[in-house]
Short mmCIF file of C-alpha atoms and ligand atoms in Angstrom, two decimals:
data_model
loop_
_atom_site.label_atom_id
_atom_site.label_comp_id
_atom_site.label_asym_id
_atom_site.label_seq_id
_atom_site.Cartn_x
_atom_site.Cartn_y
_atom_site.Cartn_z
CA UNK A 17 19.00 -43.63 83.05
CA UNK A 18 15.16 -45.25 82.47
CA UNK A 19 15.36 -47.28 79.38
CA UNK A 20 13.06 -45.90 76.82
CA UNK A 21 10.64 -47.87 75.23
CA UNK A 22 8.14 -47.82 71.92
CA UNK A 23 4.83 -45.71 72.05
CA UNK A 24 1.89 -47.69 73.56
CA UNK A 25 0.27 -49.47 70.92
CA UNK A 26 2.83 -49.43 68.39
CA UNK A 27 5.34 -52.30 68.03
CA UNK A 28 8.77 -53.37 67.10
CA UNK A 29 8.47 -56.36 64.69
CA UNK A 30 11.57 -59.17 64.69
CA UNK A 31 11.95 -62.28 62.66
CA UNK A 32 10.02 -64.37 62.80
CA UNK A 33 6.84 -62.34 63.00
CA UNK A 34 8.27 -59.89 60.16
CA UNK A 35 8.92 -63.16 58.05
CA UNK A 36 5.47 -63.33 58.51
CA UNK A 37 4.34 -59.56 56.85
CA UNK A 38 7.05 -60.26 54.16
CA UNK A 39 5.35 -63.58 53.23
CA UNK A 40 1.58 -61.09 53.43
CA UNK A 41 3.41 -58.74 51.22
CA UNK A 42 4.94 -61.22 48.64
CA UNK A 43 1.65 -63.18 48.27
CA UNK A 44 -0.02 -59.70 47.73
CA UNK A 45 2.10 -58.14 45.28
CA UNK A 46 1.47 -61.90 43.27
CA UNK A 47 -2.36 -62.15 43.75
CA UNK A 48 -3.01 -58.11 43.27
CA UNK A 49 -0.48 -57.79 40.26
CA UNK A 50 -1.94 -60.94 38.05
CA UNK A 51 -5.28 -58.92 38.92
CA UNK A 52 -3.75 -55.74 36.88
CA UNK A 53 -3.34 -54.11 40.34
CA UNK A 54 -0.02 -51.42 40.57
CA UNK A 55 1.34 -50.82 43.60
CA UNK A 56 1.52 -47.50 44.82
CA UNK A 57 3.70 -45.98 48.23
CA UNK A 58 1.72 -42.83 49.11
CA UNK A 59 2.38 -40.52 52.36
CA UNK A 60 1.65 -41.78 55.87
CA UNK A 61 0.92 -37.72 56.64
CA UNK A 62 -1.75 -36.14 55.10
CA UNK A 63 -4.14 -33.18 55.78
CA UNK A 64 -6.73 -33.25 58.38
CA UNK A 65 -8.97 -32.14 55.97
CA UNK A 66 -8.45 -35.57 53.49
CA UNK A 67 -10.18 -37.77 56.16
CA UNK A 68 -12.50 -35.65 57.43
CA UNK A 69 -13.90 -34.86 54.36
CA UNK A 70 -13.95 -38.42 52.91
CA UNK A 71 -14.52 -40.61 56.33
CA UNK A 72 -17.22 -38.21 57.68
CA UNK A 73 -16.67 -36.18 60.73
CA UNK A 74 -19.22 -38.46 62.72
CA UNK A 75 -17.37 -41.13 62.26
CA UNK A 76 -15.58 -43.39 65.74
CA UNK A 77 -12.24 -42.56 63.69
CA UNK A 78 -12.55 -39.17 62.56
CA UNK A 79 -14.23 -38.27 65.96
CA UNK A 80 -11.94 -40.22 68.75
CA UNK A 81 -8.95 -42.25 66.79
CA UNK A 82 -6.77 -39.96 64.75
CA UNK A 83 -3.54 -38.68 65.43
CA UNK A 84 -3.52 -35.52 64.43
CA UNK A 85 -1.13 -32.66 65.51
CA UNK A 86 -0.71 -28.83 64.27
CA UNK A 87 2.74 -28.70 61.87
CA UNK A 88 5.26 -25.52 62.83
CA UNK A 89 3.04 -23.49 60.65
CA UNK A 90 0.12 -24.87 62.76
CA UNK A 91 -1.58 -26.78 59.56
CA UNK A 92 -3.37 -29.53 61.06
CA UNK A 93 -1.85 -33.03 59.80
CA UNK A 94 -3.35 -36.24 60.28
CA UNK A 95 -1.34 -39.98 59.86
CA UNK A 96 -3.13 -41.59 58.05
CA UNK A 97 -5.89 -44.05 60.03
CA UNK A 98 -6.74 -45.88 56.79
CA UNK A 99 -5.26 -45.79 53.30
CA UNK A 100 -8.37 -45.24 50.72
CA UNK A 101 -8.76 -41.91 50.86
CA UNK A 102 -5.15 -40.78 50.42
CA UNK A 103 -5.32 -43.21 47.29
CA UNK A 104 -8.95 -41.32 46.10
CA UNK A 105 -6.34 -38.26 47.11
CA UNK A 106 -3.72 -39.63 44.92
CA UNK A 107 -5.91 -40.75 42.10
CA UNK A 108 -7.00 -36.65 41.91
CA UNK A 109 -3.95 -34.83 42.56
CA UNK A 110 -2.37 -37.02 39.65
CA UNK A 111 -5.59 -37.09 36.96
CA UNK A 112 -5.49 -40.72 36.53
CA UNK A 113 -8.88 -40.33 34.96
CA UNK A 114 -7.46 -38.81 31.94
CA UNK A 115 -5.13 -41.59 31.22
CA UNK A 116 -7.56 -44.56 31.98
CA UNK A 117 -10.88 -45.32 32.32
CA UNK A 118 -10.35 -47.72 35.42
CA UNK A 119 -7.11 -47.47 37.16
CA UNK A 120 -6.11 -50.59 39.78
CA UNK A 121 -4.35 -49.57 42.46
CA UNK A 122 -2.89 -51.95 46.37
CA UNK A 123 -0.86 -50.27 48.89
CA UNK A 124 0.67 -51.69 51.67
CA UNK A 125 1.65 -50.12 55.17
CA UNK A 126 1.33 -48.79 58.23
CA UNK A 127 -1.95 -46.95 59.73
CA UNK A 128 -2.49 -44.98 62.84
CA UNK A 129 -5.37 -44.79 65.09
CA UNK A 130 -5.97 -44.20 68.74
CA UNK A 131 -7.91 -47.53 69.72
CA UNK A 132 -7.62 -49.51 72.93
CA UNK A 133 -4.74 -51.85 72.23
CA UNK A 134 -5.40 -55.25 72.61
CA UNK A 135 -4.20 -58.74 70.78
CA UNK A 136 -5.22 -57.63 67.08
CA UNK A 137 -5.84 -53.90 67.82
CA UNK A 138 -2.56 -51.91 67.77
CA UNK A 139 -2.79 -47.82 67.93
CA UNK A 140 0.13 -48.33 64.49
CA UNK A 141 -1.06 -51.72 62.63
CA UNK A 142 -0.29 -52.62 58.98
CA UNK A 143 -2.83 -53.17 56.28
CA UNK A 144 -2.84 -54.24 52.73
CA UNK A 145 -5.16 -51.99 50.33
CA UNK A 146 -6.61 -52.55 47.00
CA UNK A 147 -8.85 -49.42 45.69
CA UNK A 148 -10.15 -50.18 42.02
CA UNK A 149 -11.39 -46.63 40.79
CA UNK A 150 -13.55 -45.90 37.94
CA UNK A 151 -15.56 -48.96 37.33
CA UNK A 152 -19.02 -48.97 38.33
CA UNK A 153 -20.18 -52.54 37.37
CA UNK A 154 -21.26 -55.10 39.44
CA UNK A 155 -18.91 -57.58 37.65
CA UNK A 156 -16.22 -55.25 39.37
CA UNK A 157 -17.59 -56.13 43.00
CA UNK A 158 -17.37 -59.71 42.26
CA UNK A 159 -13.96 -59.54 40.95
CA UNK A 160 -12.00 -57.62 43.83
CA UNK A 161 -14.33 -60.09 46.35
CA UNK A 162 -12.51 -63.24 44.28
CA UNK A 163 -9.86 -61.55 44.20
CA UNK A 164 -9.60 -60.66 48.11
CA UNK A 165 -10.89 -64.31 48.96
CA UNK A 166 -7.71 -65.82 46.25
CA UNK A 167 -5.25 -63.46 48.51
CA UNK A 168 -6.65 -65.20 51.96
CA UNK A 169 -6.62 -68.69 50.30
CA UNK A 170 -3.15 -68.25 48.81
CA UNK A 171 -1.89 -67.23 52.58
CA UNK A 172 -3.36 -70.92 53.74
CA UNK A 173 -6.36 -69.33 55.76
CA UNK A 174 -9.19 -71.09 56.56
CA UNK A 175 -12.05 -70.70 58.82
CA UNK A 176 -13.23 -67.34 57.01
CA UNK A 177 -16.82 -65.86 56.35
CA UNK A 178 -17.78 -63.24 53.55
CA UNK A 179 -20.17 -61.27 55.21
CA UNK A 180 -22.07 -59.15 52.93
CA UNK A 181 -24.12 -56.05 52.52
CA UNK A 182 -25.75 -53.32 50.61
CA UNK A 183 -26.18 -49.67 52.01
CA UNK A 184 -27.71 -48.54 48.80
CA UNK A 185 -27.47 -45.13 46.99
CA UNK A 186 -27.84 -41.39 47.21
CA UNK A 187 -30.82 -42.20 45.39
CA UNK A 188 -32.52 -44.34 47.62
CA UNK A 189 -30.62 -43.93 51.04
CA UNK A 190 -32.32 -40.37 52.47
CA UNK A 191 -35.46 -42.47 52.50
CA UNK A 192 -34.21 -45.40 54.03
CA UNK A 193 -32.64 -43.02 56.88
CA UNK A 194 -35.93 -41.91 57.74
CA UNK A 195 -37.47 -44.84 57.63
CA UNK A 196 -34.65 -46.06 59.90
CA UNK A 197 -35.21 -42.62 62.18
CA UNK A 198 -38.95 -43.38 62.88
CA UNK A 199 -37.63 -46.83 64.39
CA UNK A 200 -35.21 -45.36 66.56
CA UNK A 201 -37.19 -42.77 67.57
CA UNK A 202 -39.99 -45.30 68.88
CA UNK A 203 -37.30 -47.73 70.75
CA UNK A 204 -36.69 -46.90 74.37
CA UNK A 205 -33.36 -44.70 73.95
CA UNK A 206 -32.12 -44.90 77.67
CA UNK A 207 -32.04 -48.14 76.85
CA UNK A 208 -29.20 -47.77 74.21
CA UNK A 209 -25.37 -47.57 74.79
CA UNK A 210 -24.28 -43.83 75.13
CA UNK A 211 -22.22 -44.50 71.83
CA UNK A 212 -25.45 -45.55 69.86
CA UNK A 213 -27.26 -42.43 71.63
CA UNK A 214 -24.63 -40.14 70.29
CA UNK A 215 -25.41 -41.90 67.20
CA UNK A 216 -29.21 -41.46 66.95
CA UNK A 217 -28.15 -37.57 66.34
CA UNK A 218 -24.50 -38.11 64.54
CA UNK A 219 -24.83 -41.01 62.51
CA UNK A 220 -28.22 -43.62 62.84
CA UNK A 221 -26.38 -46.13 60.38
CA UNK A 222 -23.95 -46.99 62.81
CA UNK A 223 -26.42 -48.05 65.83
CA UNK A 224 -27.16 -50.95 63.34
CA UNK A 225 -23.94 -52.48 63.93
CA UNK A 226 -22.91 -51.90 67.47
CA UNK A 227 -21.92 -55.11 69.10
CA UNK A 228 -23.45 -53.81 72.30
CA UNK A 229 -25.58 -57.15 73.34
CA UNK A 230 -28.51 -54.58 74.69
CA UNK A 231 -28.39 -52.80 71.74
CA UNK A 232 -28.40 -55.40 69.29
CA UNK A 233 -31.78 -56.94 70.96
CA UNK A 234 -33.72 -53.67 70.98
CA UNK A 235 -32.59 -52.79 67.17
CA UNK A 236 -33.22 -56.48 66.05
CA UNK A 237 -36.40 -55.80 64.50
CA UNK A 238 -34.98 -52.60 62.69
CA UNK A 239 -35.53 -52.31 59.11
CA UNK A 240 -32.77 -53.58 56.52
CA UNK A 241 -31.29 -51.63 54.36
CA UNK A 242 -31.63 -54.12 51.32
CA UNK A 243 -34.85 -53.78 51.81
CA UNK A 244 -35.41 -50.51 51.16
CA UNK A 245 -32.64 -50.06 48.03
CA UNK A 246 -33.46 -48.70 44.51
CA UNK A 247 -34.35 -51.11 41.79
CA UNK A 248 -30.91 -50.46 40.51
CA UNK A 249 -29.08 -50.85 43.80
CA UNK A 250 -30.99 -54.23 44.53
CA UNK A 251 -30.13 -55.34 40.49
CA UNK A 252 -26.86 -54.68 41.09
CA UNK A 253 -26.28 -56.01 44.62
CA UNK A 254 -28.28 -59.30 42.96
CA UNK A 255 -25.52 -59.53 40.24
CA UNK A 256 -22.56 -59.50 42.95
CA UNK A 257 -24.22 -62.29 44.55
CA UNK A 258 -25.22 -64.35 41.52
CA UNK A 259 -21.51 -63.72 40.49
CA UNK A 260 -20.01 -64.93 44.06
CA UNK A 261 -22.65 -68.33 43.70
CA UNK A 262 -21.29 -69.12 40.16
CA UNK A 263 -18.29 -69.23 41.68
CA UNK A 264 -18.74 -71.34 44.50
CA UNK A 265 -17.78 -68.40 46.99
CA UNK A 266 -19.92 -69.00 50.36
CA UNK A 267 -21.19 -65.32 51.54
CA UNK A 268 -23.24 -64.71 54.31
CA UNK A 269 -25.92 -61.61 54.34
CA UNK A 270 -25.87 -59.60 57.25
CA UNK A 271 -28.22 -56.88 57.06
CA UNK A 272 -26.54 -54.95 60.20
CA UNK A 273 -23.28 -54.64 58.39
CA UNK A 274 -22.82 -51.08 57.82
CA UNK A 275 -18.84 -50.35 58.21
CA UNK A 276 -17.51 -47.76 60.03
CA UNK A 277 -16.56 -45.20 57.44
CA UNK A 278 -19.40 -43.03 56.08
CA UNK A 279 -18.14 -43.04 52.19
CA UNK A 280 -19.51 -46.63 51.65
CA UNK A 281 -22.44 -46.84 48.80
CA UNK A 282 -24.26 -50.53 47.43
CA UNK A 283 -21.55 -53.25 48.37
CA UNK A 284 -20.10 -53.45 51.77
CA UNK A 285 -19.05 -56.86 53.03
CA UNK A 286 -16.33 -58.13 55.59
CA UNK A 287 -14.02 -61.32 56.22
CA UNK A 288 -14.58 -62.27 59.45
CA UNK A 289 -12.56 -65.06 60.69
CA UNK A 290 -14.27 -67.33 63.43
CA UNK A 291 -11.63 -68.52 65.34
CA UNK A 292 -9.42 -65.41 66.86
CA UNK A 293 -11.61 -64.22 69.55
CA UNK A 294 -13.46 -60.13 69.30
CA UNK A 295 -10.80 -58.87 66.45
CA UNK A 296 -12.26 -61.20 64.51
CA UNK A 297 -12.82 -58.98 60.97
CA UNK A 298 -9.72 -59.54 58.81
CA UNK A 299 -10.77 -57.60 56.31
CA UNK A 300 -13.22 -55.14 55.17
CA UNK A 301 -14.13 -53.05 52.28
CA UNK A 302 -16.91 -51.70 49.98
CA UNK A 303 -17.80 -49.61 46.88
CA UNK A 304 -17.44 -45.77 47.75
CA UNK A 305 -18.97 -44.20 44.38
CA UNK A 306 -19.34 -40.52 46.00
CA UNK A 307 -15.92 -40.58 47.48
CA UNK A 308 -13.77 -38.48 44.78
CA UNK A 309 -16.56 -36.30 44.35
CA UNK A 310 -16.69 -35.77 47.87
CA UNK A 311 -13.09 -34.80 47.84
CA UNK A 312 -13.45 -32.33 44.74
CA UNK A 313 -12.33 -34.80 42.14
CA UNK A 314 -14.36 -36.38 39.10
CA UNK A 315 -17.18 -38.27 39.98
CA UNK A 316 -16.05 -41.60 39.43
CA UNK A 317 -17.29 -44.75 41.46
CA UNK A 318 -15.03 -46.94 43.72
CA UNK A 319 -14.49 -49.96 45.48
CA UNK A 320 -11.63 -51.64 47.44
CA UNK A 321 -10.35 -53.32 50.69
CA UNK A 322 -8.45 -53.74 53.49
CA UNK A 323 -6.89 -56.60 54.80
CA UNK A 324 -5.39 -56.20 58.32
CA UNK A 325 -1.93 -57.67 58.93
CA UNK A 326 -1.59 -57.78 62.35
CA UNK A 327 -5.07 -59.93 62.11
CA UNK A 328 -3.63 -61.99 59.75
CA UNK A 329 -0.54 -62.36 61.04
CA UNK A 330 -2.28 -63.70 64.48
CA UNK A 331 -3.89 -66.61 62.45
CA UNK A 332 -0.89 -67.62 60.52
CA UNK A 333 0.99 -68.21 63.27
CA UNK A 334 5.00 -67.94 64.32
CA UNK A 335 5.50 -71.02 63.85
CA UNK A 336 4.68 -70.21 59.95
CA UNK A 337 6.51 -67.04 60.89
CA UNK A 338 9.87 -69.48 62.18
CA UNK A 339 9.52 -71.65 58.91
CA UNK A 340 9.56 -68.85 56.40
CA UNK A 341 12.64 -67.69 57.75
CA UNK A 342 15.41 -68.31 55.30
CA UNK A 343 18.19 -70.81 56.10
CA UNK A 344 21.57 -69.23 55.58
CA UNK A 345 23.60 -71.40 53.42
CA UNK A 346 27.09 -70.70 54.76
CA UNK A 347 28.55 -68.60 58.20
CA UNK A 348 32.00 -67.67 57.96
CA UNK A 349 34.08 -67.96 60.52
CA UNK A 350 38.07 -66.90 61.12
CA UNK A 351 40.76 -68.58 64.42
CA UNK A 352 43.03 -65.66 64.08
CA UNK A 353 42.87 -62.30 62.99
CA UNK A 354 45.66 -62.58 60.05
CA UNK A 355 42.88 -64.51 58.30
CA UNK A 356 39.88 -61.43 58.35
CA UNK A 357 40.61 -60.03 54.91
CA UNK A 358 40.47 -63.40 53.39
CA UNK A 359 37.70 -64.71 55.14
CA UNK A 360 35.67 -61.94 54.35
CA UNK A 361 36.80 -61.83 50.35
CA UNK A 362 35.53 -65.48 50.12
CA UNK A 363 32.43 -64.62 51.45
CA UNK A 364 31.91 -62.37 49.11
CA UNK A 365 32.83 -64.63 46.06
CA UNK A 366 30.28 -67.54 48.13
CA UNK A 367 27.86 -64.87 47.76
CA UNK A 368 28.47 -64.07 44.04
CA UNK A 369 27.94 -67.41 43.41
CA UNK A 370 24.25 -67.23 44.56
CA UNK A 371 24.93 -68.98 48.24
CA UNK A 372 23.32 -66.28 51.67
CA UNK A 373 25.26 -66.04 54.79
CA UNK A 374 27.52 -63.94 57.08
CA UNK A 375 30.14 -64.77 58.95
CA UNK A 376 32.04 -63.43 62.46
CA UNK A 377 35.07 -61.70 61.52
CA UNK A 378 37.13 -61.59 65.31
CA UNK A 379 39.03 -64.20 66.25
CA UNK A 380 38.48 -67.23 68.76
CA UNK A 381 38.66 -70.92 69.46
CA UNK A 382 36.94 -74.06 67.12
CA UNK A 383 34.32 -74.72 69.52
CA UNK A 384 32.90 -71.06 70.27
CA UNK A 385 32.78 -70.72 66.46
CA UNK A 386 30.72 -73.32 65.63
CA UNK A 387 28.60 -72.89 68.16
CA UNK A 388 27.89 -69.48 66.35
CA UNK A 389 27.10 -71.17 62.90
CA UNK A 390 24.83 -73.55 64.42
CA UNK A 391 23.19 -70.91 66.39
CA UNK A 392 22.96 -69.36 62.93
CA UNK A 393 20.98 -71.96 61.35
CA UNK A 394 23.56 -72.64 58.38
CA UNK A 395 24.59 -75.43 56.51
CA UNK A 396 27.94 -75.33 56.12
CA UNK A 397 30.61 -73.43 58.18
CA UNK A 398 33.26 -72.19 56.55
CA UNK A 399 36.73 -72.44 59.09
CA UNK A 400 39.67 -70.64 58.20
CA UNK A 401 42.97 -70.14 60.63
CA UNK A 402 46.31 -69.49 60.11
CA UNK A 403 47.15 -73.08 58.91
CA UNK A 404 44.46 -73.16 55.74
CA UNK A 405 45.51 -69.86 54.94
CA UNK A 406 48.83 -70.57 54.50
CA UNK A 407 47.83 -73.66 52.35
CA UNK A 408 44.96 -71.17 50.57
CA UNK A 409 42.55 -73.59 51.29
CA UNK A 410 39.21 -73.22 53.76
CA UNK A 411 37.99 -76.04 56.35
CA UNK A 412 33.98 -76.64 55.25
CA UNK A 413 32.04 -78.10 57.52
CA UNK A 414 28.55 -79.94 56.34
CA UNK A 415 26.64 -78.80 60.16
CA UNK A 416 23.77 -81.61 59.26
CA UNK A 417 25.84 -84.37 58.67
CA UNK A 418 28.86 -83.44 60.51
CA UNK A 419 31.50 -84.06 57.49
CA UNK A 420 34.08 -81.87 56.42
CA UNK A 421 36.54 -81.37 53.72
CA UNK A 422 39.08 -78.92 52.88
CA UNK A 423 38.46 -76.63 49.56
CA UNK A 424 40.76 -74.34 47.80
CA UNK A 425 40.06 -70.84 47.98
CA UNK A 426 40.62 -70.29 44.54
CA UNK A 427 37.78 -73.12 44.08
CA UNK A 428 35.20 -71.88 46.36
CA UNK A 429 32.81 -70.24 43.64
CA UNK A 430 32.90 -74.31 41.93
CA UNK A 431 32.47 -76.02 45.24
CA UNK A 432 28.94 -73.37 45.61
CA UNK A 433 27.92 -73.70 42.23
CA UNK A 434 27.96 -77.95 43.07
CA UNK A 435 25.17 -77.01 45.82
CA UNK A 436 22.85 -76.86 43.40
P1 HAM B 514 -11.49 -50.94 58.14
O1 HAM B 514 -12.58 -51.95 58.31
O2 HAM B 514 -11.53 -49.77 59.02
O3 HAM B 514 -11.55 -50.50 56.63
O4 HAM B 514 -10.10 -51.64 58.28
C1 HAM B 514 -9.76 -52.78 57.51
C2 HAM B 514 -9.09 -53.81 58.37
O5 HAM B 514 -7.97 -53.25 59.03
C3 HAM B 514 -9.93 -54.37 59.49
O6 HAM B 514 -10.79 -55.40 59.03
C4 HAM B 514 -8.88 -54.90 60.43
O7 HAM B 514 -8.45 -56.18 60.00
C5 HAM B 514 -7.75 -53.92 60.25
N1 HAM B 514 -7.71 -52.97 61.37
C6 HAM B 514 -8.47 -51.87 61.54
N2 HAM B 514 -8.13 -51.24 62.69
C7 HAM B 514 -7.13 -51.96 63.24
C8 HAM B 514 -6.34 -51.84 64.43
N3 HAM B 514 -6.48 -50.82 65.28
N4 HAM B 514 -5.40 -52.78 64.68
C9 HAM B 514 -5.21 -53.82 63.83
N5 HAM B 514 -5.92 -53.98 62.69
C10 HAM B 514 -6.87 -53.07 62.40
C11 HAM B 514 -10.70 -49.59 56.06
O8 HAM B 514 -9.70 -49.18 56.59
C12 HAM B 514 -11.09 -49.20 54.67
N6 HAM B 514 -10.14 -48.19 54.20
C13 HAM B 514 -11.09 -50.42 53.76
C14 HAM B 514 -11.44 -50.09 52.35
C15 HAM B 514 -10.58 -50.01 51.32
N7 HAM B 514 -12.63 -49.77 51.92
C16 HAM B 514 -12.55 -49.52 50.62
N8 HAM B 514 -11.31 -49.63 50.25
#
């Protein structure tokens, strides 16, 4: 019989590359909750509808990425490519406006989307979320950016740049797009990739940021968005940055940066990290003020992120992965079977007593036992045969020095509570 084996693109994770999301997770739920951030588990499956409506149907993952299927009632059901708009989706369905003005919100979990896999591009890949709904300020965009760059610092990553952006408003953006469709229109088209020519019709934002060499030179001279913002957008994309500079947080403009999800209004920026090859962008996010309009909810402004695990997990390292794995303190191990039950009772009381290990419960010689703890990582080895049990007493074994001294049973939970 073949052996079967995980979908392409999705991936089985094992110590010590899970220690590794745990660590993500643990420094998140710190960072995000001294922030006034609540976590929230939403769905993985969600309508069809949900992300077409609020990513835009000319979008690369509305279009080409999503794995959507008919249910047996032939609904069509999406998993979920990206987490904000099931929390926009969330933040509706449960009227969170009428309970507070600004609710906080950071998910973490697993997203789907049909890209080429490649190191730091998996078709299932994690990400950690933070959406902060109903605050409009610029004071806001300079917080969750602090916030975001606290998170990255906290996980020991260096080598980072904030790249920022505005894409303005429905105020000012229509006229922007046509001042950015009279440029395309005079460029030599054949000269584009045949993405960025799908985009000239679908979606003219997007050809700003295609990393197509040939179609970054012929679009260099295109007009920037920041340029052509509302007094108001400008104010409040000047605030952000005056906010970031008080604050001695580097940014970098790029005027090209336009994300690939079409909610995005005034702030967009990324974290691009400059030393893990063409997945580079760790994280991205914006402010997506039409978004729970757009999905028949109150119109209240938006702004979050998205940190990508797998990214981060590829710059932290295994070996960070291999040192945050936790050191049992004790492995249990029996000669003969008469001395299972009791093995396995005084494991339990080590345990009460605040000390983590197992054990193996079959019987077998000295040596292949302790070859077991130490494969096992732990510090002491607990031996008990038929001779310590009939004295009620266990053989412990320090594995780092090599000592070893006999307990009494009925003494074990002292002896642990000495460790520390
Ligand atoms: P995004 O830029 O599409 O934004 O994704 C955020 C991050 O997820 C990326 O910077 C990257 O690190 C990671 N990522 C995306 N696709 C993959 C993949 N196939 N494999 C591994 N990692 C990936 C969003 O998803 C927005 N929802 C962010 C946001 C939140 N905007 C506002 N609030």
């Amino acid at each position: 019989m073949n052996v079967l084996k995980t979908v392409k693109g999705f991936a089985d994770l094992f110590p010590p590359q899970s220690n590794l999301y745990t660590f993500m997770e643990n420094t998140a739920r710190s960072v995000f909750s001294a922030h006034g951030y609540l976590e929230l588990r939403l769905p993985i499956l969600e309508y069809t509808e949900l992300f077409q409506r609020g990513i835009g149907t000319d979008t690369d993952i509305v279009g080409k990425e999503m794995f959507t299927f008919p249910d047996r009632k032939g609904r069509s059901l999406t998993l979920r490519p990206e987490a904000t708009a099931g929390v926009v989706r969330a933040y509706i369905e449960n009227g969170c406006q009428s309970r507070e003005k600004v609710s906080r919100f950071f998910t973490c979990g697993p997203m789907f989307r049909y890209e080429r896999p490649q190191a730091g591009r998996m078709r299932q890949f994690h990400q950690i979320n933070c959406e902060c709904i109903g605050a409009p300020e610029a004071q806001t965009d300079a917080e969750i950016l602090l916030m975001l760059m606290t998170f990255l610092g906290d996980l020991g990553i260096g080598n980072l740049r904030l790249d920022m952006n505005t894409l303005g408003c429905h105020v000012c953006r229509p006229a922007y797009r046509q001042t950015l469709d009279a440029f395309l229109a005079a460029l030599d088209q054949d000269k584009l990739c045949p993405d960025c020519r799908r985009r000239l019709v679908t979606n003219p934002l997007r050809v700003l940021d295609c990393k197509e060499p040939g179609c970054k030179e012929i679009t260099a001279s295109a007009p920037a968005v920041r340029d052509h913002v509302c007094a108001d957008c400008a104010a409040h994309f000047a605030t952000v940055l005056d906010i970031l500079d008080a604050e001695k947080q580097p940014c970098h403009i790029n005027p090209r940066l336009v994300r690939g999800l079409d909610y995005y209004t005034r702030t967009t920026f990324e974290v691009v990290a400059t030393n893990i090859g063409a997945q580079g962008a760790v994280a991205g996010g914006g402010r997506y003020d039409g978004l729970a309009r757009d999905l028949g909810g109150p119109d209240v402004p938006g702004i979050g992120f998205a940190c990508g695990m797998e990214r981060l997990a590829l710059l932290l390292g295994a070996r960070k992965g291999g040192s945050l794995a936790p050191r049992p303190d004790f492995y249990f191990v029996i000669l003969e079977e008469a001395c299972a039950k009791r093995a396995l009772f005084a494991a339990r009381v080590l345990r009460r007593a605040g000390l983590a290990g197992t054990g193996d419960f079959s019987p077998g010689s000295l040596k292949s036992k302790l070859r077991l703890a130490a494969r096992a990582g732990a510090r002491y080895c607990m031996i008990l045969g038929e001779s310590e049990l009939a004295k009620q007493e266990v053989l412990i074994k320090n594995m780092d020095e090599g000592s070893q001294a006999f307990v009494p049973l009925a003494d074990l939970a002292h002896w642990a509570s000495g460790l520390f």
